[in-house]
Coordinates of C-alpha atoms and ligand atoms in Angstrom, one line a residue:
X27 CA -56.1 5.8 13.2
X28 CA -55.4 2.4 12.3
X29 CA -56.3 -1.0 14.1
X30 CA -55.4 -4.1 12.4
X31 CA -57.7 -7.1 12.5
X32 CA -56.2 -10.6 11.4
X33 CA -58.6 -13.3 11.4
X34 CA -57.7 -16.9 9.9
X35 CA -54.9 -15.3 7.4
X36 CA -53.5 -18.5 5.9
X37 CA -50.6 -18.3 3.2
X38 CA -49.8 -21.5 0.7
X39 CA -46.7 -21.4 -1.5
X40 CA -47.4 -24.9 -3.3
X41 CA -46.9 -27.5 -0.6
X42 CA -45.7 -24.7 2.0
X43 CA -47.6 -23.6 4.5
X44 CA -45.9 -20.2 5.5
X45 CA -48.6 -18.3 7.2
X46 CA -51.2 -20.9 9.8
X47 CA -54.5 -19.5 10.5
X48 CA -52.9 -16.3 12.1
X49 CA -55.6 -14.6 14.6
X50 CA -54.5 -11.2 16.3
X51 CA -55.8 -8.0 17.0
X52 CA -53.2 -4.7 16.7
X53 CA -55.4 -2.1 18.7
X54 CA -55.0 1.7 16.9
X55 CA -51.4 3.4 18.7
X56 CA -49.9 -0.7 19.2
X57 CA -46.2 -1.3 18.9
X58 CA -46.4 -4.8 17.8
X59 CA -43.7 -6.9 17.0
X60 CA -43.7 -9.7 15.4
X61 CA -40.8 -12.5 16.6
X62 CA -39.2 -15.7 15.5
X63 CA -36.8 -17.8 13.9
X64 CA -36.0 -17.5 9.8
X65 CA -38.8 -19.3 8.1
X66 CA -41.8 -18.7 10.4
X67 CA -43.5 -16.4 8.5
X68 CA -43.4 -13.0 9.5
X69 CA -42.3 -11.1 6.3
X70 CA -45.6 -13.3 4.5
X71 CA -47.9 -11.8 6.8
X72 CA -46.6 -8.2 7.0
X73 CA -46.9 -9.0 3.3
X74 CA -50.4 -10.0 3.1
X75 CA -51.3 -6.7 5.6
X76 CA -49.4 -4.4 2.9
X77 CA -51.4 -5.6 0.1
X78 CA -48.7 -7.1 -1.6
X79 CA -49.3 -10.7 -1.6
X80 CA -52.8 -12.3 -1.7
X81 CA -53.6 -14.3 1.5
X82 CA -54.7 -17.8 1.2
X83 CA -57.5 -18.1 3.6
X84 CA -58.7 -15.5 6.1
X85 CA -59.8 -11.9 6.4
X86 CA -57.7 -8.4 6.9
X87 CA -60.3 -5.1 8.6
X88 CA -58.8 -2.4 9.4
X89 CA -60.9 0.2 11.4
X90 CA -63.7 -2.9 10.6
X91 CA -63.7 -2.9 6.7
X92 CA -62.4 -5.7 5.1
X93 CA -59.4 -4.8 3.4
X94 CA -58.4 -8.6 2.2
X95 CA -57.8 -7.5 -1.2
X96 CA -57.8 -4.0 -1.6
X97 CA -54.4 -2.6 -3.7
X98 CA -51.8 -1.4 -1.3
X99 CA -52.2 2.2 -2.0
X100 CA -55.7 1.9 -1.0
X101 CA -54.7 0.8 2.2
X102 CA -53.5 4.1 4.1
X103 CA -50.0 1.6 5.0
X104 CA -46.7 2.4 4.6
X105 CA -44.3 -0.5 4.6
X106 CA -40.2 -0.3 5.4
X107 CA -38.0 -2.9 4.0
X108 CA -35.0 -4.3 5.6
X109 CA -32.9 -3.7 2.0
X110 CA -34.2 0.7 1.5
X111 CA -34.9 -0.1 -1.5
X112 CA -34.4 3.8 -2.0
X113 CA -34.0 5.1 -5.6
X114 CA -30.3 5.6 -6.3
X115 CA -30.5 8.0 -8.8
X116 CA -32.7 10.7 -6.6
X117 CA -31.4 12.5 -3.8
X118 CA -32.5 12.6 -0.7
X119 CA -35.1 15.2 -1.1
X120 CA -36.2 13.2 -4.2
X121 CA -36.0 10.0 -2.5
X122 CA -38.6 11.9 0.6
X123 CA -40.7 13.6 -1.8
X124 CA -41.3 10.2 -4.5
X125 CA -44.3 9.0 -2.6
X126 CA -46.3 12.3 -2.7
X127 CA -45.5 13.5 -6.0
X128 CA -46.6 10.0 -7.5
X129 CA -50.0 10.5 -5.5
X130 CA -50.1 14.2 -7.3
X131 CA -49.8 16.5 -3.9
X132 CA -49.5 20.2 -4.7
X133 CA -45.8 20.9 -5.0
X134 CA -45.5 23.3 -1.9
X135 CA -47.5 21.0 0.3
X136 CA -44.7 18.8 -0.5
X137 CA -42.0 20.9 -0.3
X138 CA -43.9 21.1 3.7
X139 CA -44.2 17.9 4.3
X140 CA -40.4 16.6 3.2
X141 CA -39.1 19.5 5.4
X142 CA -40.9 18.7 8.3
X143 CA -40.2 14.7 8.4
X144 CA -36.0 15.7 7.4
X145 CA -36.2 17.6 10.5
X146 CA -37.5 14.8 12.6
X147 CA -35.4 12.4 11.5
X148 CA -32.2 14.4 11.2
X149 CA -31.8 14.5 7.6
X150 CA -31.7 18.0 6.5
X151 CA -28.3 18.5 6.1
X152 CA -28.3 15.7 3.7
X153 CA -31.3 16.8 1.4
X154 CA -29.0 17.2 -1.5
X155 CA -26.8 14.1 -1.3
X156 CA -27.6 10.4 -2.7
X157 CA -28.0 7.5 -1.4
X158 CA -24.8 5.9 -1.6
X159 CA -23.3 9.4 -0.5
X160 CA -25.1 8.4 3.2
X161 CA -23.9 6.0 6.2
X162 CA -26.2 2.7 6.7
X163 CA -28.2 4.6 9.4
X164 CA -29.0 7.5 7.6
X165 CA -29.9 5.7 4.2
X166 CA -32.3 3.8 7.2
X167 CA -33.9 6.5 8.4
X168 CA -34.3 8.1 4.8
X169 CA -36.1 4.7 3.9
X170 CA -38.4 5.2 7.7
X171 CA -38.9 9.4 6.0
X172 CA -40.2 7.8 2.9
X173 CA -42.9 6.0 5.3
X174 CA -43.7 9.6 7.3
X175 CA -44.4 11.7 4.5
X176 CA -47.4 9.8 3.7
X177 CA -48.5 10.5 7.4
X178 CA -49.8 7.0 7.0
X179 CA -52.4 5.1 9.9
X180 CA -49.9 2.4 10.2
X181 CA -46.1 1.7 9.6
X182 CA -45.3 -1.8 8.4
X183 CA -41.5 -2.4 8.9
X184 CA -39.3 -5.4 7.8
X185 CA -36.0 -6.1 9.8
X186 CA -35.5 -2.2 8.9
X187 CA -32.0 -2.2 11.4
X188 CA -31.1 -5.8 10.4
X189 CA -28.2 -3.8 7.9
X190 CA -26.9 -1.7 10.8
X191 CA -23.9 -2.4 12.9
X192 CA -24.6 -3.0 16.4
X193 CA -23.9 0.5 17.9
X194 CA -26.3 2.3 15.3
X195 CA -28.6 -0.5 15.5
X196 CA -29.3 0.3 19.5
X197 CA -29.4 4.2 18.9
X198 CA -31.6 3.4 15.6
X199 CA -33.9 0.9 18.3
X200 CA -34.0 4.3 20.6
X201 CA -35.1 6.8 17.6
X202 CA -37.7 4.4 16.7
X203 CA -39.0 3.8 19.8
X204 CA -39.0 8.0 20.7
X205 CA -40.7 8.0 16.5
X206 CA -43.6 5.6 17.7
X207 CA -43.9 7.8 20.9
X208 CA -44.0 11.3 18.7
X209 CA -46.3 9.9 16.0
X210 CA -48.9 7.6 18.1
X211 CA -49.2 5.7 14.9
X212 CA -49.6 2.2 14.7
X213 CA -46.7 0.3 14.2
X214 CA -46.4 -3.5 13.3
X215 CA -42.6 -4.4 13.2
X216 CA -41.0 -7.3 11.8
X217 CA -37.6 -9.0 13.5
X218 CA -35.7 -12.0 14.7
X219 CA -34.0 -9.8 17.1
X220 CA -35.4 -10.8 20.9
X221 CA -33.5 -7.7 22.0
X222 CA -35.5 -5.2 19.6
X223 CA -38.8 -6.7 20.4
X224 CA -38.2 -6.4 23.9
X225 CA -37.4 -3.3 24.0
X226 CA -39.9 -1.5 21.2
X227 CA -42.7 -3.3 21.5
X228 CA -46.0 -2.9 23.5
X229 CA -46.7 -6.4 22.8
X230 CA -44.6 -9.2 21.3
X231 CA -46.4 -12.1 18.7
X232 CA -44.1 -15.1 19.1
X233 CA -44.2 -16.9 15.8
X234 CA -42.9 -20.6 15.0
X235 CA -43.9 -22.4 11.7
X236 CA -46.4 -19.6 10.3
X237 CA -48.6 -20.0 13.8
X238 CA -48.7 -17.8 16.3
X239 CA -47.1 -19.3 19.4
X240 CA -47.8 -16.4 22.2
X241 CA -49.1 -12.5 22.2
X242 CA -48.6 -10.8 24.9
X243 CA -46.3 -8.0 26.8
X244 CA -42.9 -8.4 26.7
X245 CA -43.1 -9.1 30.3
X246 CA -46.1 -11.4 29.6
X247 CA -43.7 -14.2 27.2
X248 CA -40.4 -13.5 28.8
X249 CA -41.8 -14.0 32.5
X250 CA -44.7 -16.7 31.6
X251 CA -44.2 -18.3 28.6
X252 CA -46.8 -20.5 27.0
X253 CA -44.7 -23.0 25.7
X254 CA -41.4 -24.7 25.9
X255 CA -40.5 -23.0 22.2
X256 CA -41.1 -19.3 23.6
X257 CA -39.3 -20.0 26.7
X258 CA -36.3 -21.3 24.9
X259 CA -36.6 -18.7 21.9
X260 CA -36.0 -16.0 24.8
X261 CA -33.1 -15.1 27.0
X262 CA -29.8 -15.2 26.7
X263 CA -28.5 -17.7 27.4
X264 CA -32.5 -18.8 27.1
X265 CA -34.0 -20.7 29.4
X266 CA -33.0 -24.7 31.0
X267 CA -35.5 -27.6 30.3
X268 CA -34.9 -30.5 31.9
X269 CA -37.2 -33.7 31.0
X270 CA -38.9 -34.8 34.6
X271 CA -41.6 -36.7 35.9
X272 CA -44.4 -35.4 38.0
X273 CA -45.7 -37.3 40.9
X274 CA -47.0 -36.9 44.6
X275 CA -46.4 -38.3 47.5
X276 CA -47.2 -37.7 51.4
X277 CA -49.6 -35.0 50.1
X278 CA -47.0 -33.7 48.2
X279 CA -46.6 -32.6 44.8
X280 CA -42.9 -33.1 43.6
X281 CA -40.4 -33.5 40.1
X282 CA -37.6 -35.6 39.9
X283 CA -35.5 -36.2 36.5
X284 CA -31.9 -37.2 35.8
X285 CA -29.6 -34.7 38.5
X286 CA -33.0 -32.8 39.9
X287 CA -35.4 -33.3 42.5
X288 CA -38.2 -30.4 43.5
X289 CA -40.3 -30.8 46.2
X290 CA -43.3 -28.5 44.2
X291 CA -46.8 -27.7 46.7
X292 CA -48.7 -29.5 48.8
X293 CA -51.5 -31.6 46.8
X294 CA -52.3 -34.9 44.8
X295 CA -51.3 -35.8 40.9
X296 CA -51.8 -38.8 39.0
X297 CA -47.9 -39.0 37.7
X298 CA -47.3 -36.6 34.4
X299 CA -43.9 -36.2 32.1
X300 CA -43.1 -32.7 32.2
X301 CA -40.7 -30.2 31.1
X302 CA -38.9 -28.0 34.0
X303 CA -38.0 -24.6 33.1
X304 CA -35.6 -22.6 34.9
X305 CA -34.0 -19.5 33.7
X306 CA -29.9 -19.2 34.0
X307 CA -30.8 -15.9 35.8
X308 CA -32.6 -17.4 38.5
X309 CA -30.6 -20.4 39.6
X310 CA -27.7 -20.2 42.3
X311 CA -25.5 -22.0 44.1
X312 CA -27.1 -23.8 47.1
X313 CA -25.6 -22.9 50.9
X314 CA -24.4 -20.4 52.8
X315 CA -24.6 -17.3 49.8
X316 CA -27.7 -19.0 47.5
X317 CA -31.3 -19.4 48.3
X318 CA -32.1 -22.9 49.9
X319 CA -35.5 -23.8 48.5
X320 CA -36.5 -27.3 47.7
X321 CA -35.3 -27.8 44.0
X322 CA -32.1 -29.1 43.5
X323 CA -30.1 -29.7 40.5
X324 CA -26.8 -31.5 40.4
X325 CA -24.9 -29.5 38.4
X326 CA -20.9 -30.0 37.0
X327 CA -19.5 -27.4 35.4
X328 CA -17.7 -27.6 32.1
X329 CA -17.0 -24.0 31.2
X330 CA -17.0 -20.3 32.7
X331 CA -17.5 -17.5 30.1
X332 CA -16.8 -13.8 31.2
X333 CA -18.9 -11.3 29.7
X334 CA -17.5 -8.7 31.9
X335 CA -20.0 -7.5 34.1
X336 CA -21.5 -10.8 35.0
X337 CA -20.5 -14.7 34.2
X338 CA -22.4 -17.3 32.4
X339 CA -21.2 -20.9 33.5
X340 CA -22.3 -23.9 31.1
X341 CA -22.6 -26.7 33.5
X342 CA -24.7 -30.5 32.8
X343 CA -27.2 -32.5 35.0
X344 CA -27.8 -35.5 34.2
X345 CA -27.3 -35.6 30.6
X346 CA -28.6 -31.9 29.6
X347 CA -26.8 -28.8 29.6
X348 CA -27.7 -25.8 32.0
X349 CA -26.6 -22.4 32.0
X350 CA -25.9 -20.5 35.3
X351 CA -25.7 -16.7 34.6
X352 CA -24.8 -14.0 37.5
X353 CA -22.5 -11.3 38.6
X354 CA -19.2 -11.8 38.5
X355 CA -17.6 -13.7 40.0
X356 CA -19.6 -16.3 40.2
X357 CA -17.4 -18.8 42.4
X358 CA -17.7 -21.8 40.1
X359 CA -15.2 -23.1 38.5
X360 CA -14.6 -26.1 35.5
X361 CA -14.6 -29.3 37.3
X362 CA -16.8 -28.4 40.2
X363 CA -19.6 -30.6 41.0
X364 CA -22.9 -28.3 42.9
X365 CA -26.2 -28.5 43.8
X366 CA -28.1 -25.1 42.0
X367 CA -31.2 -24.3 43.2
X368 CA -34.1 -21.4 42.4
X369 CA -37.2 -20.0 44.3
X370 CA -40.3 -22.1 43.5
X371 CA -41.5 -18.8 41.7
X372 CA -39.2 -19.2 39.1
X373 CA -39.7 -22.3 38.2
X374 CA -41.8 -23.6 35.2
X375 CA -43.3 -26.4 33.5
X376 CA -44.9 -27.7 30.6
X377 CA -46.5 -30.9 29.5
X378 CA -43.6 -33.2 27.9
X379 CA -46.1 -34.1 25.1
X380 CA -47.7 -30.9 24.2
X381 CA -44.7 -28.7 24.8
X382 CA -47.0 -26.0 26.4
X383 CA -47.0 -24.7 30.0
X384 CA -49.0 -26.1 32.7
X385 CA -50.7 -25.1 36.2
X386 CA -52.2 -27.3 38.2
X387 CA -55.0 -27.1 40.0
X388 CA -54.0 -27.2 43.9
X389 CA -50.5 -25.3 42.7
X390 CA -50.4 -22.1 44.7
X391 CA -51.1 -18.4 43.1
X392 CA -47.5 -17.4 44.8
X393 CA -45.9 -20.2 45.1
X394 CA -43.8 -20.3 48.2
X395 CA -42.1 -23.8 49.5
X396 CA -40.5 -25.2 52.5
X397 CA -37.1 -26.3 52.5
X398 CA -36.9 -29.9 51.6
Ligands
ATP419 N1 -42.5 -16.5 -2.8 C1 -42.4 -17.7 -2.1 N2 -42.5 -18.9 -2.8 C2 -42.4 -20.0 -2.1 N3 -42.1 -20.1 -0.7 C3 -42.0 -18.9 -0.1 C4 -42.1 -17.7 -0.7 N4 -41.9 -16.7 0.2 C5 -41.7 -17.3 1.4 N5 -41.7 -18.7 1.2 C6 -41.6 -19.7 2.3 O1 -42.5 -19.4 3.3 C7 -41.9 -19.5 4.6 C8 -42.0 -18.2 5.4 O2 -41.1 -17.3 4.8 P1 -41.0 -15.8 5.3 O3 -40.2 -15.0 4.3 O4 -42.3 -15.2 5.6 O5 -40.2 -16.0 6.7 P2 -39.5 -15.0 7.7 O6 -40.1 -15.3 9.0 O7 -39.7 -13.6 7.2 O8 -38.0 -15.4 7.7 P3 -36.7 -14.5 7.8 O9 -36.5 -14.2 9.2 O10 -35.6 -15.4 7.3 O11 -36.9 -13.3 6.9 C9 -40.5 -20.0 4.4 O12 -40.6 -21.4 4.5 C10 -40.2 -19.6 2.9 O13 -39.3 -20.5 2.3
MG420 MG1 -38.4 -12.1 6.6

């Protein structure tokens, strides 16, 4: 079993701070992924967990005992790069049997053990060849074997589909997914891809800058994100923000900015600069067909892209751009001018100056609103 405790890891390359006191918990049987842009720091920390690079500041237990800065092979991890890094010159028995015979495992224990882990990943027909006698995916999935036959506590993995074209890329997502199932190991897995983390992991670390930004579900930062960054890192397209101003009046919380005007929940505010959220999923046309709620946006459209089942049109309010996504046909066309509106329960905001989201005190649990 393996479960991961990160307290205060710092890393410092001269002036850069690449990892930011990073706290987070990876419970034992966790599909964690960790998500963000280029740059944020998620290879340096999957680094520091391997053992192969010293953190700055901060501790690393697993199962409780400090492992901080014990040698990687001490560390009962296996790591997966996004290059394989597999040894050219061995085949792919070789390749699958390098980690055990370097360990000195009895030969027919290994012999066992390379078997078993080619028949779970598919590679026995392929024992004999090399590895630049394999596709992409199958050099991928010798370089996940490598991992297995170690029967590690935890799998560490780096962008491992990142070399994969997009078909074998989804069916790799699916083996992995069925792997982490089958194994019930812990798996802590590095990508940029909002699509992979979605749809692997048990829980989703939203990085930005080497801090963490959000943990939670995929459901959790997709459907509540804590800041304007995580809502706007997700979703595609991801989701509006519109600058707006908070205020009440006649017992009446409301937001008005350039082109929108809400009418929120009943209640008193001092006045507040926000940021409104809305995702492109959840905003239709006001009128006969949409949802009349009282949030309007006055919306003109500039373009109409087809991506076959449903339509994404890029329309502006006020000076910012929003995206309107649905099935097709959506019935707008370039030129239009339309007032868009969403169900209060999709709507979200955050502070203007701290960038992170915000409820307010009289705002209801389910919010529900009367037409304006
Ligand atoms: N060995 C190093 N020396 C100096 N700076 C480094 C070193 N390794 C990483 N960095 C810097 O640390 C920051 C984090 O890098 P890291 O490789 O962890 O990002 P990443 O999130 O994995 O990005 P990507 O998605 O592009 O792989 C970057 O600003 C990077 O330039
Ligand atoms: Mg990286």
């Amino acid at each position: 079993m393996a479960r991961i405790q990160i307290e205060g890891l710092g890393k410092q390359f001269g002036a850069t701070t690449a990892v930011d006191a990073v706290d987070l918990t990876v419970e034992d049987g966790e599909f964690v992924a960790l998500l963000g842009p280029s740059g944020c720091g998620k290879t340096t920390l999957l680094r520091m967990l391997a053992g192969l690079s010293a953190p700055s500041a901060g501790r690393i237990l697993l199962n409780g005992t400090d492992i901080t800065h014990a040698s990687p092979k001490d560390r009962d991890l296996a790591m997966v790069f996004q290059s394989y890094a597999l040894y050219p010159h061995l085949t792919v028995a070789g390749n699958l049997s390098y980690p055990l015979r370097s360990s000195r495992v009895p030969r027919a224990r290994v012999a066992e053990q390379v078997a078993a882990v080619a028949e779970q990943l598919a590679l026995t027909p392929f024992l004999s060849r090399r590895p630049k006698e394999l596709s992409g995916g199958q050099r991928q999935r010798v370089a996940v074997g490598r991992a297995m036959v170690r029967n590690p506590a935890a799998f560490l993995m780096d962008e491992p589909l990142s070399n994969l074209d997009a078909k074998l890329r989804t069916a790799t997502r699916t083996e992995l997914a069925a792997l982490h199932r089958r194994l019930g190991a812990t798996f802590v897995y590095v990508t940029h891809d909002q699509v992979e983390a979605m749809t692997m992991a048990s829980r989703i670390v939203v990085m930005d800058g080497g801090r963490v930004e959000q943990v939670g579900t995929p459901e959790e930062v997709y459907d509540s994100p804590a800041s304007v960054f995580v809502a706007t890192f997700l979703g595609a397209p991801p989701m509006n923000v519109l600058p707006a101003t908070v205020t009440s009046a006649d017992g009446r919380v409301r937001a008005d900015g350039d082109g929108i005007r809400a009418e929120l929940w009943p209640g008193q505010t001092p006045p507040h600069e926000v940021v409104v959220g809305v995702r492109p999923e959840h905003l239709v046309r006001r009128g006969p067909d949409g949802v009349d709620a009282g949030i309007l946006l006055d919306a003109r459209v500039e373009a109409v892209e087809n991506l076959g089942s449903e339509e994404v049109a890029q329309c502006r309010v006020g000076d910012t751009p929003v995206a309107v996504r649905g099935p097709r046909p959506l019935r707008l066309a370039v030129g239009d001018q339309v007032s868009l509106t969403c169900s209060l329960a999709d709507l979200h905001l955050f502070d203007a100056t701290t960038r992170r989201r915000l409820r307010w005190v009289d705002e209801p649990a389910e919010r529900t609103v009367a037409v304006g």
